[in-house]
Tab-separated table of N, CA and C and ligand atoms in Angstrom:
chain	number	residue	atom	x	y	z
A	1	UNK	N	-35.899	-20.044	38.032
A	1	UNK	CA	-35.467	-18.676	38.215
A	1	UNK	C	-33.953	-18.633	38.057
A	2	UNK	N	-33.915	-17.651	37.323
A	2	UNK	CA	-32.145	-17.954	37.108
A	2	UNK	C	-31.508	-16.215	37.019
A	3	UNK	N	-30.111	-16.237	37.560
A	3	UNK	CA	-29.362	-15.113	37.721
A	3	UNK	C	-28.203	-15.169	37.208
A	4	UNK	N	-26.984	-14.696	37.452
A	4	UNK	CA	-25.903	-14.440	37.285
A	4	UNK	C	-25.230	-15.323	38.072
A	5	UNK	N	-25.295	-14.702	39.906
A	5	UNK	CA	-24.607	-15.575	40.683
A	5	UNK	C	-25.123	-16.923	41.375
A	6	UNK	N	-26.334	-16.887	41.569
A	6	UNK	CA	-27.751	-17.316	41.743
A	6	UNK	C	-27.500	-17.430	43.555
A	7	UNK	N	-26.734	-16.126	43.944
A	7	UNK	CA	-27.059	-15.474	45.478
A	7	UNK	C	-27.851	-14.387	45.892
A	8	UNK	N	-28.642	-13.869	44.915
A	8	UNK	CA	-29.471	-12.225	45.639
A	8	UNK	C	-30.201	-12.335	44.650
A	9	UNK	N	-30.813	-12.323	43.547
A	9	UNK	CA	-31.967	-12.055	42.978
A	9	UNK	C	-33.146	-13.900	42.725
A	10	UNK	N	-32.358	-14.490	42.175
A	10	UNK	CA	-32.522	-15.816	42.111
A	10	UNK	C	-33.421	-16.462	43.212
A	11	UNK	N	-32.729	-16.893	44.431
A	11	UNK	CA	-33.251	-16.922	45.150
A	11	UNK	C	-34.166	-16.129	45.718
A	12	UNK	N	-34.023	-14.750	45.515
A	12	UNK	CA	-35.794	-14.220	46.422
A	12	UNK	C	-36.463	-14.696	45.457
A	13	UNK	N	-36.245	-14.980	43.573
A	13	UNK	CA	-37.729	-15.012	42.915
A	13	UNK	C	-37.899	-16.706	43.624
A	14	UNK	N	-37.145	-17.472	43.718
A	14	UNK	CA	-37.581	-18.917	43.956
A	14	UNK	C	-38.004	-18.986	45.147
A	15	UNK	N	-38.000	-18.218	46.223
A	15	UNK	CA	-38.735	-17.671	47.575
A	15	UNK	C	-40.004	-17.506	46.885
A	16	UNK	N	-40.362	-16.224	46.627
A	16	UNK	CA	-41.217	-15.486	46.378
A	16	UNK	C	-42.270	-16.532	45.801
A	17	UNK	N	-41.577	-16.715	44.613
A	17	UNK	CA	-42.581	-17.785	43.757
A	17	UNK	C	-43.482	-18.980	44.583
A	18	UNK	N	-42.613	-19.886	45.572
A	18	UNK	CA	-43.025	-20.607	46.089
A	18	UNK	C	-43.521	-20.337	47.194
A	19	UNK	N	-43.521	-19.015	47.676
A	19	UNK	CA	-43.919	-18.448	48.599
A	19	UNK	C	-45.643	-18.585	48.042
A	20	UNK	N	-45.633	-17.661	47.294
A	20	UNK	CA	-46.885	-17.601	46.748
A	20	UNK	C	-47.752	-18.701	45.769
A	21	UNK	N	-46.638	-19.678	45.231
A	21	UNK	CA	-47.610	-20.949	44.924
A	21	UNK	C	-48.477	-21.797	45.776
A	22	UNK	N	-47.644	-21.970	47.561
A	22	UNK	CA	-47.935	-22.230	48.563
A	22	UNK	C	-49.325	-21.312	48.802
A	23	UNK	N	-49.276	-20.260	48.880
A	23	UNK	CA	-50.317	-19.317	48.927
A	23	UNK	C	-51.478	-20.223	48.070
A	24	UNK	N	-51.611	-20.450	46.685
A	24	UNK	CA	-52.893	-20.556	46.142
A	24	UNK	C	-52.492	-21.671	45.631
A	25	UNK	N	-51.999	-22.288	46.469
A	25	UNK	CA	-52.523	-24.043	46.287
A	25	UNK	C	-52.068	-24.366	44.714
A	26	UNK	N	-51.193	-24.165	44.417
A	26	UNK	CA	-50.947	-24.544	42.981
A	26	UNK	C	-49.529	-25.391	43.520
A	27	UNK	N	-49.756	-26.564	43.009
A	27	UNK	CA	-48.516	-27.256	42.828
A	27	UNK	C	-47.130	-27.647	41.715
A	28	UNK	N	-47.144	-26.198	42.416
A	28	UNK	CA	-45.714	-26.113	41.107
A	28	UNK	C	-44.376	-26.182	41.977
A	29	UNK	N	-43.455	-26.750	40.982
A	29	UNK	CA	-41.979	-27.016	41.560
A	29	UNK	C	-41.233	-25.918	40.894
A	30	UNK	N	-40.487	-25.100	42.056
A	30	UNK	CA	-39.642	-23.771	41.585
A	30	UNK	C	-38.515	-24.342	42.550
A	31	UNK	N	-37.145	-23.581	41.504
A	31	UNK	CA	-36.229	-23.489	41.719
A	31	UNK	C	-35.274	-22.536	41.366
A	32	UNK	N	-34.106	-22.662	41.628
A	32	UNK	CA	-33.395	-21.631	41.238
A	32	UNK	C	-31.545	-21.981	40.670
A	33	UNK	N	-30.875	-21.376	39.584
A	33	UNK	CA	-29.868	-21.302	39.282
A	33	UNK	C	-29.503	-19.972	38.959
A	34	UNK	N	-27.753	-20.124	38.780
A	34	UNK	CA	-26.989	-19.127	38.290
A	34	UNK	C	-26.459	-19.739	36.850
A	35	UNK	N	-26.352	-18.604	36.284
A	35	UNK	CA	-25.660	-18.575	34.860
A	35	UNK	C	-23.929	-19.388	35.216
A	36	UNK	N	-23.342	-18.495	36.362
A	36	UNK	CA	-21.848	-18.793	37.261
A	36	UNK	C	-22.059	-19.536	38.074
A	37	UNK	N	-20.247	-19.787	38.248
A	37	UNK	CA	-20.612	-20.874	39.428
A	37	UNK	C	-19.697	-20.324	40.345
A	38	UNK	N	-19.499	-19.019	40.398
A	38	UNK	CA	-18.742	-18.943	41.318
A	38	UNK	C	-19.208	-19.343	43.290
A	39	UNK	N	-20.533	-19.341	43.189
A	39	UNK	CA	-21.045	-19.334	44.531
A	39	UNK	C	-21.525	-20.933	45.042
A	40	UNK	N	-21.535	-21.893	43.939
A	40	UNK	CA	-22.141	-23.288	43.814
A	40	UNK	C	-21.580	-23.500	45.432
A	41	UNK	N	-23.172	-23.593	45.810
A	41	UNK	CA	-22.558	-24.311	46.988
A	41	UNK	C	-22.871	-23.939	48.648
A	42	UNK	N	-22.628	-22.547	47.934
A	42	UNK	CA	-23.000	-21.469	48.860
A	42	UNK	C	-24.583	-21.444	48.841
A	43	UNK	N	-24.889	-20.306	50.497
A	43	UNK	CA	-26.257	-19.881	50.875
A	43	UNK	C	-26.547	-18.948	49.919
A	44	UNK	N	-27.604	-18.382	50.184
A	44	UNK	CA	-27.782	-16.801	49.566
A	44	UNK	C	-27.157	-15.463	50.391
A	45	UNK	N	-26.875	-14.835	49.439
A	45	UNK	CA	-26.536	-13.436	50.049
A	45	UNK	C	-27.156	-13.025	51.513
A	46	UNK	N	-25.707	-12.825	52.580
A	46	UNK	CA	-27.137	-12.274	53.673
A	46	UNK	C	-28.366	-11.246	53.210
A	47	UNK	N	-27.979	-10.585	52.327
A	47	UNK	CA	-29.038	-9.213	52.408
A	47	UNK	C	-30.180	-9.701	52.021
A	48	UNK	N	-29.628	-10.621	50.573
A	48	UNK	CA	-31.553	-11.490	49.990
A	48	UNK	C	-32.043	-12.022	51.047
A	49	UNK	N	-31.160	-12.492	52.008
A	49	UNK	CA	-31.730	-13.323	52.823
A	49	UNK	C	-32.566	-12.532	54.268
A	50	UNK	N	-32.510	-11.658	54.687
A	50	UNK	CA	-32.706	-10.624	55.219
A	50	UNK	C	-33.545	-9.974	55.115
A	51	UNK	N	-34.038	-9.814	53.710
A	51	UNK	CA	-35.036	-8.837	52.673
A	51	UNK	C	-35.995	-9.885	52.816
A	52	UNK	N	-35.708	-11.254	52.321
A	52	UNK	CA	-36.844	-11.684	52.096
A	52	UNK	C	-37.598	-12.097	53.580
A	53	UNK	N	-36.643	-12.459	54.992
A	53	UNK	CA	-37.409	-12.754	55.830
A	53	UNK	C	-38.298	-11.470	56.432
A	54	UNK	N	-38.080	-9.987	55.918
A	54	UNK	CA	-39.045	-9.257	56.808
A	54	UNK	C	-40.185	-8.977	55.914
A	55	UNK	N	-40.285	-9.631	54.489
A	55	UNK	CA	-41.615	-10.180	54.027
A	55	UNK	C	-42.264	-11.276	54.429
A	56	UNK	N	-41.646	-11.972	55.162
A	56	UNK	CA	-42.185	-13.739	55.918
A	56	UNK	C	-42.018	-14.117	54.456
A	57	UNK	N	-40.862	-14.297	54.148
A	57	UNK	CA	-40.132	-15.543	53.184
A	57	UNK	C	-38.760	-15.801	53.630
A	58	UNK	N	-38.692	-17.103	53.862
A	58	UNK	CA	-37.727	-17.933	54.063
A	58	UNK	C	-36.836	-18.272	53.301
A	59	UNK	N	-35.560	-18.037	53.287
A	59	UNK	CA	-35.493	-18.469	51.962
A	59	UNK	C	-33.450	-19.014	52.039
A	60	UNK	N	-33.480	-19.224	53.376
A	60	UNK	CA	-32.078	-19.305	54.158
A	60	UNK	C	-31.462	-20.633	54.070
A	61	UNK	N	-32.543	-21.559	53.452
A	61	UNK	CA	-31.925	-22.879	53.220
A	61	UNK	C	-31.710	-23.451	51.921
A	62	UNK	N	-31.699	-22.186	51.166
A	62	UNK	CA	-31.409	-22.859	49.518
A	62	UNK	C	-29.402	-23.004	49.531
A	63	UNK	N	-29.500	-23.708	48.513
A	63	UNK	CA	-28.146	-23.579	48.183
A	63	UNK	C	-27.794	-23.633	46.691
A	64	UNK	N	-26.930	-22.480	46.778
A	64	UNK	CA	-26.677	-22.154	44.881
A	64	UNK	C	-25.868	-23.320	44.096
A	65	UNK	N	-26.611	-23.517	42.704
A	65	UNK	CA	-25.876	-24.036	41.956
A	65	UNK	C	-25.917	-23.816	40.290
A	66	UNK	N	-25.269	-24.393	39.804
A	66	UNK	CA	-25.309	-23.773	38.005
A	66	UNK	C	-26.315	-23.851	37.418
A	67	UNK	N	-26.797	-23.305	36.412
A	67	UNK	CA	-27.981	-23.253	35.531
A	67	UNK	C	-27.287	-24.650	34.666
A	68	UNK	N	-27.572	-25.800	34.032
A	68	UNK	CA	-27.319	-26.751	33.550
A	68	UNK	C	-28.578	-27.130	32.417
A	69	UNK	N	-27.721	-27.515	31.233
A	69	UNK	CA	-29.071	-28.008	29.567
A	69	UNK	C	-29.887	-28.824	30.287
A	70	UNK	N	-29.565	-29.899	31.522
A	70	UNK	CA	-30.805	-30.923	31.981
A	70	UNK	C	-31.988	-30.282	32.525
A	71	UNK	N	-32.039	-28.686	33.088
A	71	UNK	CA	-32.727	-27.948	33.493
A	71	UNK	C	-33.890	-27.828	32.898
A	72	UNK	N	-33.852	-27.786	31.182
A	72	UNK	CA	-34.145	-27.633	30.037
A	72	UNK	C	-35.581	-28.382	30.504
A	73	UNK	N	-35.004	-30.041	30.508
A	73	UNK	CA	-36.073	-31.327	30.649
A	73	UNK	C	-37.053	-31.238	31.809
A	74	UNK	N	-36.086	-30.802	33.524
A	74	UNK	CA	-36.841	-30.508	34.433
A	74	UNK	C	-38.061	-29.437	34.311
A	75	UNK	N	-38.150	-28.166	33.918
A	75	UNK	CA	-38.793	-27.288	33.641
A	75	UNK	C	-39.526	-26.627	32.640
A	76	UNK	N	-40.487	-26.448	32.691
A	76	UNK	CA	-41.541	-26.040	31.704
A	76	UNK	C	-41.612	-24.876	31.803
A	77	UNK	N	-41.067	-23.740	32.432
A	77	UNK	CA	-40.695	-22.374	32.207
A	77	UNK	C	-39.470	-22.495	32.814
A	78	UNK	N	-38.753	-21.026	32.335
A	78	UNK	CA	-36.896	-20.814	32.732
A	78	UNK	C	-37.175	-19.017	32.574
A	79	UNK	N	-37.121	-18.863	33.890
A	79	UNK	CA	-37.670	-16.971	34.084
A	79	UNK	C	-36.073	-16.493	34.180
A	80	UNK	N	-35.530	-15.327	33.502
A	80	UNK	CA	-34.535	-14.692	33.802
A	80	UNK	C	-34.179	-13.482	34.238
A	81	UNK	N	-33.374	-12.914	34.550
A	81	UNK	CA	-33.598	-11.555	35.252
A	81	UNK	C	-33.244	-10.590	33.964
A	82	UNK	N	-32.190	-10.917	33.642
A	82	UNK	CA	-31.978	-9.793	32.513
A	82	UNK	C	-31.366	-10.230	31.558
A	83	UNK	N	-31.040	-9.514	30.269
A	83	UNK	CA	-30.559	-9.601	29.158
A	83	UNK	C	-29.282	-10.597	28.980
A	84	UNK	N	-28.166	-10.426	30.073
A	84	UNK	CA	-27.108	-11.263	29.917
A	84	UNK	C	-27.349	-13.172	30.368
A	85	UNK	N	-28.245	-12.738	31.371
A	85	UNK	CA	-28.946	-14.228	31.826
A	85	UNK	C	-29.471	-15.157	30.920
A	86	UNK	N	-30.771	-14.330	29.437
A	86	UNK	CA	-31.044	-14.781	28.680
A	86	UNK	C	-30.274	-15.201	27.653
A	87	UNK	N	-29.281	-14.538	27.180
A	87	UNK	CA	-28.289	-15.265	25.955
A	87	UNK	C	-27.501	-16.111	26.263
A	88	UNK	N	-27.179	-16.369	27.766
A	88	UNK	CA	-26.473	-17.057	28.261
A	88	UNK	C	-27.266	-18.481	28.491
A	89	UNK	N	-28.505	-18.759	28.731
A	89	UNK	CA	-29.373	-19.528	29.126
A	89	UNK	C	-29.642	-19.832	27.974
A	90	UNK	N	-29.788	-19.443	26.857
A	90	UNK	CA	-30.527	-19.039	25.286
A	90	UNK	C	-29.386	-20.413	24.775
A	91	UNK	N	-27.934	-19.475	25.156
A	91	UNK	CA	-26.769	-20.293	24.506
A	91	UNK	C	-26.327	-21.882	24.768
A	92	UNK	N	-26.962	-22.214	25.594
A	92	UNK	CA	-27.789	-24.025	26.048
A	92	UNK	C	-28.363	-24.776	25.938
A	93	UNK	N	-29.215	-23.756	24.758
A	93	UNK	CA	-30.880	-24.412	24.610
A	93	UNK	C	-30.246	-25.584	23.333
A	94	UNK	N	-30.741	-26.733	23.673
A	94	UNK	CA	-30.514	-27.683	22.661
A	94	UNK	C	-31.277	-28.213	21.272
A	95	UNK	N	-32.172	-27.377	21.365
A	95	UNK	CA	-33.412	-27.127	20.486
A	95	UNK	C	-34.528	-26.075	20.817
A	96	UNK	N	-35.426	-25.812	19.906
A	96	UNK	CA	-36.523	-24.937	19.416
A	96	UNK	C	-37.013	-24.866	20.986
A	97	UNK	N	-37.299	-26.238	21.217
A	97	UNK	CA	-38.369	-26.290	22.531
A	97	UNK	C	-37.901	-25.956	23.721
A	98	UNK	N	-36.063	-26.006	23.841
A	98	UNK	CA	-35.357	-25.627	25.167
A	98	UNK	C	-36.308	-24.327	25.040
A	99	UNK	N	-35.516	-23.351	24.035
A	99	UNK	CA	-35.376	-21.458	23.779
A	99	UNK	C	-36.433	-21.627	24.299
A	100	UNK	N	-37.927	-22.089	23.964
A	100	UNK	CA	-39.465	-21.279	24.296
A	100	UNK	C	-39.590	-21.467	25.335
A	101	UNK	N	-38.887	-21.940	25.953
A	101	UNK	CA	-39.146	-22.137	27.508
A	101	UNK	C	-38.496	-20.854	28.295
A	102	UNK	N	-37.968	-20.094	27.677
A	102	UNK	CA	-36.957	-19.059	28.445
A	102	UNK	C	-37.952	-17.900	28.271
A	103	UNK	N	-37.705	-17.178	29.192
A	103	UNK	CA	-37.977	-15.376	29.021
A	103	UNK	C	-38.018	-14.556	30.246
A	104	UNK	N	-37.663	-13.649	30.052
A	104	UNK	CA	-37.633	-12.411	31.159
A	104	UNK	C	-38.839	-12.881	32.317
A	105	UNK	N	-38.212	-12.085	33.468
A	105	UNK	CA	-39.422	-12.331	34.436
A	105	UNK	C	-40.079	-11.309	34.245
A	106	UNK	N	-39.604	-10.297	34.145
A	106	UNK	CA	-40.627	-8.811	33.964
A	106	UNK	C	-40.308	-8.872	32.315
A	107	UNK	N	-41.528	-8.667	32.041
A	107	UNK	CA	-41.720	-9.090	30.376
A	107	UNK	C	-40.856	-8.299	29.657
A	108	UNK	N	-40.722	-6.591	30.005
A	108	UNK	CA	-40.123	-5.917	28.867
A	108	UNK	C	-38.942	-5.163	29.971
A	109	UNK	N	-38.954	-5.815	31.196
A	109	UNK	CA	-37.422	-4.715	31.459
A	109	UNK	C	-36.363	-5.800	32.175
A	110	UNK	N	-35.201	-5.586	32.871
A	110	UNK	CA	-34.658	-6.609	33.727
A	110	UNK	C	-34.870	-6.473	34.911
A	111	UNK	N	-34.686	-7.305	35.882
A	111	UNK	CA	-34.396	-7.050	37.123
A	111	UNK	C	-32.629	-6.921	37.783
A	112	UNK	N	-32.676	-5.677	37.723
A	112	UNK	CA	-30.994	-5.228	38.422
A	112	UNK	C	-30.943	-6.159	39.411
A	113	UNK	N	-29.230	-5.894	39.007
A	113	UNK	CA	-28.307	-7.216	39.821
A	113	UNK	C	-28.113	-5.979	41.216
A	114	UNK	N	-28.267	-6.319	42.733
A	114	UNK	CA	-27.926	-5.533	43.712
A	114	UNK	C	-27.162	-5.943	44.240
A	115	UNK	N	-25.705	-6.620	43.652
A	115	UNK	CA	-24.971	-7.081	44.529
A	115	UNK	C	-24.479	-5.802	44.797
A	116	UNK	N	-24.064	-5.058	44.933
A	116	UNK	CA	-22.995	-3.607	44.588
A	116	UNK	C	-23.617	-2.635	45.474
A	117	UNK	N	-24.798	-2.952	46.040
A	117	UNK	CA	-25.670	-2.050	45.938
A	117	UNK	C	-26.581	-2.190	47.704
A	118	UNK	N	-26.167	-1.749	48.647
A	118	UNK	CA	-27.277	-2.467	49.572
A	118	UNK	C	-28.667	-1.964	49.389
A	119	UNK	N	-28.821	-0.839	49.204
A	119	UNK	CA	-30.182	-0.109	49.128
A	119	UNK	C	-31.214	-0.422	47.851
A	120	UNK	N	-30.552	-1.687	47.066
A	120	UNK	CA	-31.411	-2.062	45.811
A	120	UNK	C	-31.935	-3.419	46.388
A	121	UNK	N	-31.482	-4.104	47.247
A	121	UNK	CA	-32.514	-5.180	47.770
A	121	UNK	C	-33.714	-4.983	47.759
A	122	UNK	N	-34.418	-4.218	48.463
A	122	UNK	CA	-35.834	-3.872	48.678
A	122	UNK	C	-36.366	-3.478	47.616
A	123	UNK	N	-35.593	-2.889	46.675
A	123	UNK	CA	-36.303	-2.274	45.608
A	123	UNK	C	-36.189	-3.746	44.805
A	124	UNK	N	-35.641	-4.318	44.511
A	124	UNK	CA	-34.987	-6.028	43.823
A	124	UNK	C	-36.737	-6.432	44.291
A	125	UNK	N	-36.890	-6.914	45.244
A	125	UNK	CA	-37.646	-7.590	46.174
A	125	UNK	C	-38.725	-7.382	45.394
A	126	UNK	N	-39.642	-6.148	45.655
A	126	UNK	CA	-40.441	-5.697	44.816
A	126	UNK	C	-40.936	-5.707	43.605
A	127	UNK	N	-39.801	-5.646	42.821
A	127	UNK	CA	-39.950	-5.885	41.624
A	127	UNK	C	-40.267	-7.602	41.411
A	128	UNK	N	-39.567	-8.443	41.746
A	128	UNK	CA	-39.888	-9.638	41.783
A	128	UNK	C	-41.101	-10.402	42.372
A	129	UNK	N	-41.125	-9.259	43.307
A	129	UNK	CA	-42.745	-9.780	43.355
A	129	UNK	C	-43.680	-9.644	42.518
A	130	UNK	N	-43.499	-8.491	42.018
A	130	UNK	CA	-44.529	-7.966	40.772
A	130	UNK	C	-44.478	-8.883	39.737
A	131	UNK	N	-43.309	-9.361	39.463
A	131	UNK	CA	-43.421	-10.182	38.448
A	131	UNK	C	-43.571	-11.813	38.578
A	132	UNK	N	-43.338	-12.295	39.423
A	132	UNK	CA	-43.856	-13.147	40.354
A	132	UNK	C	-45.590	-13.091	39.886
A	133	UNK	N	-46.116	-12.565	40.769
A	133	UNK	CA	-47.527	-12.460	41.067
A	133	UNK	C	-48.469	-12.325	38.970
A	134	UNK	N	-47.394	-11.525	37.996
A	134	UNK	CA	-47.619	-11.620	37.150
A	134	UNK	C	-47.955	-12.816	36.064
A	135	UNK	N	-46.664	-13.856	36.672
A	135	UNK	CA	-46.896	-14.935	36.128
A	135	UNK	C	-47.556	-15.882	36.549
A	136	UNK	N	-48.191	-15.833	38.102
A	136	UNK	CA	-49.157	-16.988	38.560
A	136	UNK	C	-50.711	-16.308	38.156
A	137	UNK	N	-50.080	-15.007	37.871
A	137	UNK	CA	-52.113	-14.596	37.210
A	137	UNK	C	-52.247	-15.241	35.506
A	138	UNK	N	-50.800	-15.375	34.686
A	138	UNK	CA	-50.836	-15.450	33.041
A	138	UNK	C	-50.842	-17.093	33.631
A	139	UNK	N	-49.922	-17.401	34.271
A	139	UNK	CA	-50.133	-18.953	34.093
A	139	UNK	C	-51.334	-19.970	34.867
A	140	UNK	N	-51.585	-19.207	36.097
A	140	UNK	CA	-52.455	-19.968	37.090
A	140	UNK	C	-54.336	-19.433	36.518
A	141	UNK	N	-54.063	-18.336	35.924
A	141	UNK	CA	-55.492	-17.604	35.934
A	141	UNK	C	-56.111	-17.195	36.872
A	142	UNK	N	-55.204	-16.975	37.583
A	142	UNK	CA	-55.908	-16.556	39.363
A	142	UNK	C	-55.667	-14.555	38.822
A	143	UNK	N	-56.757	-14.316	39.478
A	143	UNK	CA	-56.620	-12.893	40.070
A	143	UNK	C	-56.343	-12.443	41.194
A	144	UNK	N	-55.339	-11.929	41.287
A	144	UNK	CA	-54.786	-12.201	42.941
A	144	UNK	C	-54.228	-10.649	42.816
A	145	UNK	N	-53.975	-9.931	44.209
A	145	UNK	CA	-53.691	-8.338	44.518
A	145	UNK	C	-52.251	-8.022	44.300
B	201	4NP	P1	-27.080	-12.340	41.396
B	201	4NP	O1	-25.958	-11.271	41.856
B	201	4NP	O2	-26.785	-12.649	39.936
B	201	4NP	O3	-28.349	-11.607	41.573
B	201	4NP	O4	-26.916	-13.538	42.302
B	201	4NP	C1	-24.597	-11.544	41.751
B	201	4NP	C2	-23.931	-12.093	42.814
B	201	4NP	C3	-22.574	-12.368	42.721
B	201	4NP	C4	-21.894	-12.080	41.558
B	201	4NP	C5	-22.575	-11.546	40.489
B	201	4NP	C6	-23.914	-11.275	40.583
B	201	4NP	N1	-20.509	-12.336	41.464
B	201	4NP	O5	-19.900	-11.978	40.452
B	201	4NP	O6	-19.933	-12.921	42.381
């Protein structure tokens, strides 16, 4: 899962995700980066962090760091939030097989950045779940609510 700062959207999808892989028993390894590094190092945003615990997700012990080409090797998908995430992530790929590994988390729109914003957390949240839950039904084949 990858963002900009990889403090408020990033982390809820790498919550979320593993929130819900935990859920249906699928053993997948999720994680999370930023495109920047201004935060390397740092927790998540209180608010992601906040948002996601009054869904019962935890998500207070990650710590941010850069999106990096070795990422490439670790991962067999690379979900992004939006348009600037992808060319930026795109602009790393060291071959054919990095790029196919990349794409939007919500297939055809982005997920807004809420740093700026307190009242877009919840709405952030949401959306990531949706798309979340989207990709453990295309990838897991589960039908799930
Ligand atoms: P994120 O939001 O990409 O969802 O983590 C941002 C957080 C911090 C900054 C940019 C985006 N920043 O410029 O510090």
């Amino acid at each position: 899962m990858v963002c900009l700062g990889n403090i408020c959207r990033s982390p809820l999808a790498e919550g979320v995700m593993q929130h819900l892989a935990d859920e249906h028993n699928l053993d997948w390894t999720v994680d999370s980066a930023g495109t920047g590094s201004w935060h390397v190092g740092e927790g998540p945003d209180r608010r992601s962090v906040r948002t996601a615990q009054r869904f019962g997700v935890d998500i207070s012990k990650q710590v941010c760091r850069q999106f990096k080409a070795v990422d490439f090797d670790r991962f067999d998908l690379i979900l992004v939030m939006d348009n600037n995430n992808l060319s930026d992530v795109l602009s790393l790929a060291r071959n054919e097989q990095d790029a196919a590994k990349v794409r939007l988390l919500l297939n055809d729109k982005e997920v807004p950045d809420p740093y700026y914003d307190n009242n877009q957390f919840e709405p952030v949240y949401r959306l990531i779940e949706g798309g979340c839950k989207d990709i453990i039904r295309e990838y897991a084949h589960l039908q799930i609510d």
